[in-house]
Amino acid sequence: MNTTYTAVAVIFCIGLYCVIAKRNLLKIIIGLDIMEGAVLLLLVASGYREGGVPPILPASGPMVNPIPQAFTLTAIVVGASFTALALSFVIMLHRHYRSVDIDKIRGLRG
């Protein structure tokens, strides 16, 4: 379980680096998606139980918690919608400014 949380931290830091260090809007959106994936992995890992069985049929023994899995499915849908909306904004910005570089778009304000 400790390796899962370490993987979540590493993946989240990779996404955060993309958001902070990159100037290209597409790379920033990809970084946000990577960060979202890390958070979703954290949600799924929080519902895990050692030796747990799926919560589908009544079974003997511990069952995994289904609530984080339901939240994860909802978050995937919301994240896909956010990504589609953000990419449509990037397309509109590219059509208007002929660039997806943040510094160039900020410099063209007027």
Short mmCIF file of N, CA, C and O in Angstrom, two decimals, residues 34-103:
data_model
loop_
_atom_site.label_atom_id
_atom_site.label_comp_id
_atom_site.label_asym_id
_atom_site.label_seq_id
_atom_site.Cartn_x
_atom_site.Cartn_y
_atom_site.Cartn_z
N ILE A 34 -2.83 14.40 -15.99
CA ILE A 34 -1.95 13.50 -15.22
C ILE A 34 -2.21 13.67 -13.73
O ILE A 34 -2.28 12.68 -12.99
N MET A 35 -2.38 14.90 -13.28
CA MET A 35 -2.69 15.14 -11.87
C MET A 35 -4.03 14.51 -11.49
O MET A 35 -4.18 13.94 -10.41
N GLU A 36 -4.99 14.61 -12.39
CA GLU A 36 -6.29 13.99 -12.14
C GLU A 36 -6.17 12.48 -12.02
O GLU A 36 -6.78 11.86 -11.14
N GLY A 37 -5.35 11.88 -12.87
CA GLY A 37 -5.12 10.44 -12.79
C GLY A 37 -4.52 10.03 -11.46
O GLY A 37 -4.87 8.99 -10.89
N ALA A 38 -3.62 10.86 -10.93
CA ALA A 38 -3.02 10.56 -9.62
C ALA A 38 -4.07 10.61 -8.52
O ALA A 38 -4.09 9.75 -7.63
N VAL A 39 -4.94 11.59 -8.58
CA VAL A 39 -5.98 11.71 -7.55
C VAL A 39 -6.96 10.54 -7.66
O VAL A 39 -7.40 9.99 -6.63
N LEU A 40 -7.28 10.12 -8.86
CA LEU A 40 -8.18 8.98 -9.03
C LEU A 40 -7.53 7.69 -8.52
O LEU A 40 -8.21 6.86 -7.90
N LEU A 41 -6.24 7.54 -8.75
CA LEU A 41 -5.54 6.38 -8.20
C LEU A 41 -5.57 6.40 -6.68
O LEU A 41 -5.74 5.37 -6.03
N LEU A 42 -5.44 7.58 -6.09
CA LEU A 42 -5.51 7.71 -4.64
C LEU A 42 -6.90 7.32 -4.13
O LEU A 42 -7.03 6.64 -3.11
N LEU A 43 -7.94 7.73 -4.84
CA LEU A 43 -9.31 7.37 -4.44
C LEU A 43 -9.52 5.86 -4.48
O LEU A 43 -10.08 5.27 -3.55
N VAL A 44 -9.08 5.23 -5.55
CA VAL A 44 -9.26 3.78 -5.67
C VAL A 44 -8.44 3.05 -4.61
O VAL A 44 -8.90 2.09 -3.99
N ALA A 45 -7.22 3.54 -4.35
CA ALA A 45 -6.37 2.89 -3.35
C ALA A 45 -6.93 3.05 -1.95
O ALA A 45 -6.70 2.19 -1.09
N SER A 46 -7.68 4.11 -1.71
CA SER A 46 -8.23 4.31 -0.37
C SER A 46 -9.33 3.30 -0.04
O SER A 46 -9.60 3.03 1.13
N GLY A 47 -9.97 2.73 -1.05
CA GLY A 47 -11.02 1.75 -0.82
C GLY A 47 -10.53 0.31 -0.79
O GLY A 47 -11.32 -0.60 -0.61
N TYR A 48 -9.23 0.11 -0.95
CA TYR A 48 -8.68 -1.24 -1.01
C TYR A 48 -8.57 -1.85 0.38
O TYR A 48 -8.24 -1.16 1.34
N ARG A 49 -8.86 -3.13 0.46
CA ARG A 49 -8.65 -3.90 1.70
C ARG A 49 -7.88 -5.16 1.35
O ARG A 49 -8.19 -5.82 0.33
N GLU A 50 -6.93 -5.49 2.18
CA GLU A 50 -6.14 -6.71 1.96
C GLU A 50 -7.05 -7.93 2.06
O GLU A 50 -7.77 -8.10 3.05
N GLY A 51 -7.06 -8.73 1.02
CA GLY A 51 -7.88 -9.95 1.01
C GLY A 51 -9.36 -9.67 0.78
O GLY A 51 -10.19 -10.55 0.99
N GLY A 52 -9.70 -8.45 0.36
CA GLY A 52 -11.10 -8.10 0.16
C GLY A 52 -11.67 -8.72 -1.10
O GLY A 52 -10.96 -9.06 -2.04
N VAL A 53 -12.97 -8.88 -1.09
CA VAL A 53 -13.67 -9.43 -2.25
C VAL A 53 -14.55 -8.34 -2.84
O VAL A 53 -14.90 -7.37 -2.18
N PRO A 54 -14.94 -8.49 -4.11
CA PRO A 54 -15.80 -7.48 -4.73
C PRO A 54 -17.15 -7.39 -4.00
O PRO A 54 -17.70 -8.40 -3.57
N PRO A 55 -17.69 -6.18 -3.87
CA PRO A 55 -18.95 -6.01 -3.15
C PRO A 55 -20.18 -6.27 -4.02
O PRO A 55 -21.14 -5.52 -4.01
N ILE A 56 -20.15 -7.35 -4.78
CA ILE A 56 -21.27 -7.64 -5.69
C ILE A 56 -22.25 -8.61 -5.05
O ILE A 56 -23.44 -8.37 -5.00
N LEU A 57 -21.75 -9.70 -4.56
CA LEU A 57 -22.59 -10.72 -3.94
C LEU A 57 -22.24 -10.83 -2.46
O LEU A 57 -21.12 -10.56 -2.07
N PRO A 58 -23.20 -11.24 -1.65
CA PRO A 58 -22.86 -11.45 -0.24
C PRO A 58 -21.78 -12.52 -0.12
O PRO A 58 -21.91 -13.61 -0.66
N ALA A 59 -20.71 -12.17 0.55
CA ALA A 59 -19.59 -13.10 0.67
C ALA A 59 -19.06 -13.07 2.09
O ALA A 59 -19.30 -12.13 2.85
N SER A 60 -18.36 -14.11 2.42
CA SER A 60 -17.74 -14.13 3.73
C SER A 60 -16.39 -13.43 3.64
O SER A 60 -15.67 -13.56 2.67
N GLY A 61 -16.08 -12.67 4.64
CA GLY A 61 -14.81 -11.96 4.65
C GLY A 61 -14.99 -10.49 4.34
O GLY A 61 -16.10 -10.02 4.03
N PRO A 62 -13.91 -9.76 4.40
CA PRO A 62 -14.00 -8.31 4.18
C PRO A 62 -14.24 -7.99 2.70
O PRO A 62 -13.75 -8.67 1.81
N MET A 63 -15.03 -6.96 2.47
CA MET A 63 -15.28 -6.50 1.11
C MET A 63 -14.58 -5.16 0.93
O MET A 63 -14.42 -4.39 1.87
N VAL A 64 -14.19 -4.89 -0.31
CA VAL A 64 -13.60 -3.58 -0.61
C VAL A 64 -14.70 -2.53 -0.55
O VAL A 64 -15.89 -2.83 -0.72
N ASN A 65 -14.31 -1.31 -0.30
CA ASN A 65 -15.28 -0.22 -0.18
C ASN A 65 -15.68 0.24 -1.58
O ASN A 65 -14.85 0.69 -2.36
N PRO A 66 -16.97 0.18 -1.95
CA PRO A 66 -17.38 0.56 -3.30
C PRO A 66 -17.55 2.07 -3.49
O PRO A 66 -17.63 2.53 -4.63
N ILE A 67 -17.61 2.83 -2.42
CA ILE A 67 -17.86 4.28 -2.55
C ILE A 67 -16.73 4.99 -3.30
O ILE A 67 -17.00 5.79 -4.21
N PRO A 68 -15.44 4.76 -2.98
CA PRO A 68 -14.39 5.42 -3.77
C PRO A 68 -14.42 5.04 -5.25
O PRO A 68 -14.10 5.86 -6.10
N GLN A 69 -14.84 3.82 -5.54
CA GLN A 69 -14.93 3.42 -6.95
C GLN A 69 -16.04 4.20 -7.65
O GLN A 69 -15.88 4.62 -8.81
N ALA A 70 -17.16 4.42 -6.97
CA ALA A 70 -18.25 5.20 -7.56
C ALA A 70 -17.82 6.65 -7.75
O ALA A 70 -18.12 7.27 -8.79
N PHE A 71 -17.12 7.21 -6.77
CA PHE A 71 -16.61 8.58 -6.92
C PHE A 71 -15.62 8.68 -8.08
O PHE A 71 -15.60 9.67 -8.81
N THR A 72 -14.81 7.64 -8.24
CA THR A 72 -13.83 7.64 -9.32
C THR A 72 -14.50 7.63 -10.68
O THR A 72 -14.10 8.37 -11.58
N LEU A 73 -15.54 6.83 -10.83
CA LEU A 73 -16.26 6.82 -12.11
C LEU A 73 -16.88 8.18 -12.42
O LEU A 73 -16.85 8.66 -13.55
N THR A 74 -17.43 8.81 -11.40
CA THR A 74 -18.00 10.14 -11.59
C THR A 74 -16.92 11.15 -11.95
O THR A 74 -17.09 11.98 -12.84
N ALA A 75 -15.78 11.05 -11.28
CA ALA A 75 -14.69 11.99 -11.54
C ALA A 75 -14.10 11.80 -12.94
O ALA A 75 -13.65 12.76 -13.56
N ILE A 76 -14.11 10.57 -13.44
CA ILE A 76 -13.63 10.33 -14.80
C ILE A 76 -14.50 11.05 -15.81
O ILE A 76 -14.02 11.68 -16.75
N VAL A 77 -15.81 10.99 -15.62
CA VAL A 77 -16.74 11.67 -16.53
C VAL A 77 -16.56 13.18 -16.46
O VAL A 77 -16.49 13.88 -17.48
N VAL A 78 -16.45 13.71 -15.25
CA VAL A 78 -16.25 15.16 -15.09
C VAL A 78 -14.90 15.58 -15.68
O VAL A 78 -14.79 16.62 -16.35
N GLY A 79 -13.86 14.76 -15.47
CA GLY A 79 -12.54 15.07 -16.02
C GLY A 79 -12.52 15.06 -17.54
O GLY A 79 -11.87 15.90 -18.16
N ALA A 80 -13.23 14.11 -18.14
CA ALA A 80 -13.30 14.07 -19.60
C ALA A 80 -14.02 15.30 -20.14
O ALA A 80 -13.63 15.87 -21.17
N SER A 81 -15.06 15.73 -19.45
CA SER A 81 -15.79 16.93 -19.86
C SER A 81 -14.90 18.16 -19.74
O SER A 81 -14.89 19.02 -20.63
N PHE A 82 -14.15 18.25 -18.64
CA PHE A 82 -13.23 19.37 -18.46
C PHE A 82 -12.17 19.39 -19.56
O PHE A 82 -11.87 20.45 -20.12
N THR A 83 -11.63 18.24 -19.88
CA THR A 83 -10.59 18.17 -20.91
C THR A 83 -11.15 18.59 -22.27
O THR A 83 -10.50 19.34 -23.01
N ALA A 84 -12.34 18.14 -22.60
CA ALA A 84 -12.96 18.54 -23.86
C ALA A 84 -13.20 20.04 -23.92
O ALA A 84 -12.93 20.69 -24.94
N LEU A 85 -13.67 20.62 -22.83
CA LEU A 85 -13.92 22.06 -22.80
C LEU A 85 -12.61 22.83 -22.89
O LEU A 85 -12.50 23.82 -23.63
N ALA A 86 -11.58 22.39 -22.16
CA ALA A 86 -10.29 23.07 -22.20
C ALA A 86 -9.67 22.99 -23.60
O ALA A 86 -9.11 23.98 -24.09
N LEU A 87 -9.78 21.83 -24.24
CA LEU A 87 -9.24 21.71 -25.59
C LEU A 87 -10.00 22.58 -26.59
O LEU A 87 -9.40 23.13 -27.52
N SER A 88 -11.30 22.74 -26.39
CA SER A 88 -12.05 23.64 -27.28
C SER A 88 -11.62 25.09 -27.08
O SER A 88 -11.53 25.85 -28.04
N PHE A 89 -11.30 25.47 -25.82
CA PHE A 89 -10.78 26.81 -25.59
C PHE A 89 -9.41 27.00 -26.24
O PHE A 89 -9.12 28.06 -26.80
N VAL A 90 -8.58 25.97 -26.19
CA VAL A 90 -7.27 26.07 -26.83
C VAL A 90 -7.41 26.21 -28.34
O VAL A 90 -6.70 27.00 -28.96
N ILE A 91 -8.35 25.50 -28.93
CA ILE A 91 -8.60 25.63 -30.37
C ILE A 91 -9.05 27.05 -30.71
O ILE A 91 -8.56 27.65 -31.69
N MET A 92 -9.93 27.61 -29.90
CA MET A 92 -10.40 28.98 -30.15
C MET A 92 -9.26 29.99 -29.98
O MET A 92 -9.13 30.94 -30.77
N LEU A 93 -8.43 29.80 -28.96
CA LEU A 93 -7.28 30.69 -28.77
C LEU A 93 -6.30 30.58 -29.93
O LEU A 93 -5.74 31.59 -30.38
N HIS A 94 -6.09 29.36 -30.41
CA HIS A 94 -5.17 29.19 -31.54
C HIS A 94 -5.72 29.85 -32.80
O HIS A 94 -4.96 30.45 -33.57
N ARG A 95 -7.00 29.75 -33.02
CA ARG A 95 -7.59 30.42 -34.19
C ARG A 95 -7.49 31.93 -34.09
O ARG A 95 -7.28 32.61 -35.09
N HIS A 96 -7.62 32.46 -32.88
CA HIS A 96 -7.61 33.92 -32.71
C HIS A 96 -6.19 34.48 -32.67
O HIS A 96 -5.91 35.50 -33.31
N TYR A 97 -5.30 33.85 -31.91
CA TYR A 97 -3.94 34.39 -31.71
C TYR A 97 -2.88 33.69 -32.54
O TYR A 97 -1.73 34.13 -32.55
N ARG A 98 -3.20 32.61 -33.22
CA ARG A 98 -2.26 31.81 -34.02
C ARG A 98 -1.11 31.26 -33.18
O ARG A 98 0.01 31.11 -33.67
N SER A 99 -1.38 30.98 -31.91
CA SER A 99 -0.37 30.43 -31.01
C SER A 99 -1.05 29.77 -29.82
O SER A 99 -2.16 30.16 -29.45
N VAL A 100 -0.37 28.80 -29.22
CA VAL A 100 -0.85 28.20 -27.97
C VAL A 100 0.16 28.44 -26.85
O VAL A 100 0.05 27.84 -25.78
N ASP A 101 1.12 29.33 -27.09
CA ASP A 101 2.11 29.69 -26.08
C ASP A 101 1.52 30.78 -25.18
O ASP A 101 1.04 31.81 -25.66
N ILE A 102 1.58 30.55 -23.87
CA ILE A 102 0.97 31.49 -22.93
C ILE A 102 1.62 32.87 -23.00
O ILE A 102 0.93 33.89 -22.97
N ASP A 103 2.94 32.91 -23.11
CA ASP A 103 3.63 34.20 -23.14
C ASP A 103 3.25 35.01 -24.37
O ASP A 103 3.08 36.23 -24.29
#
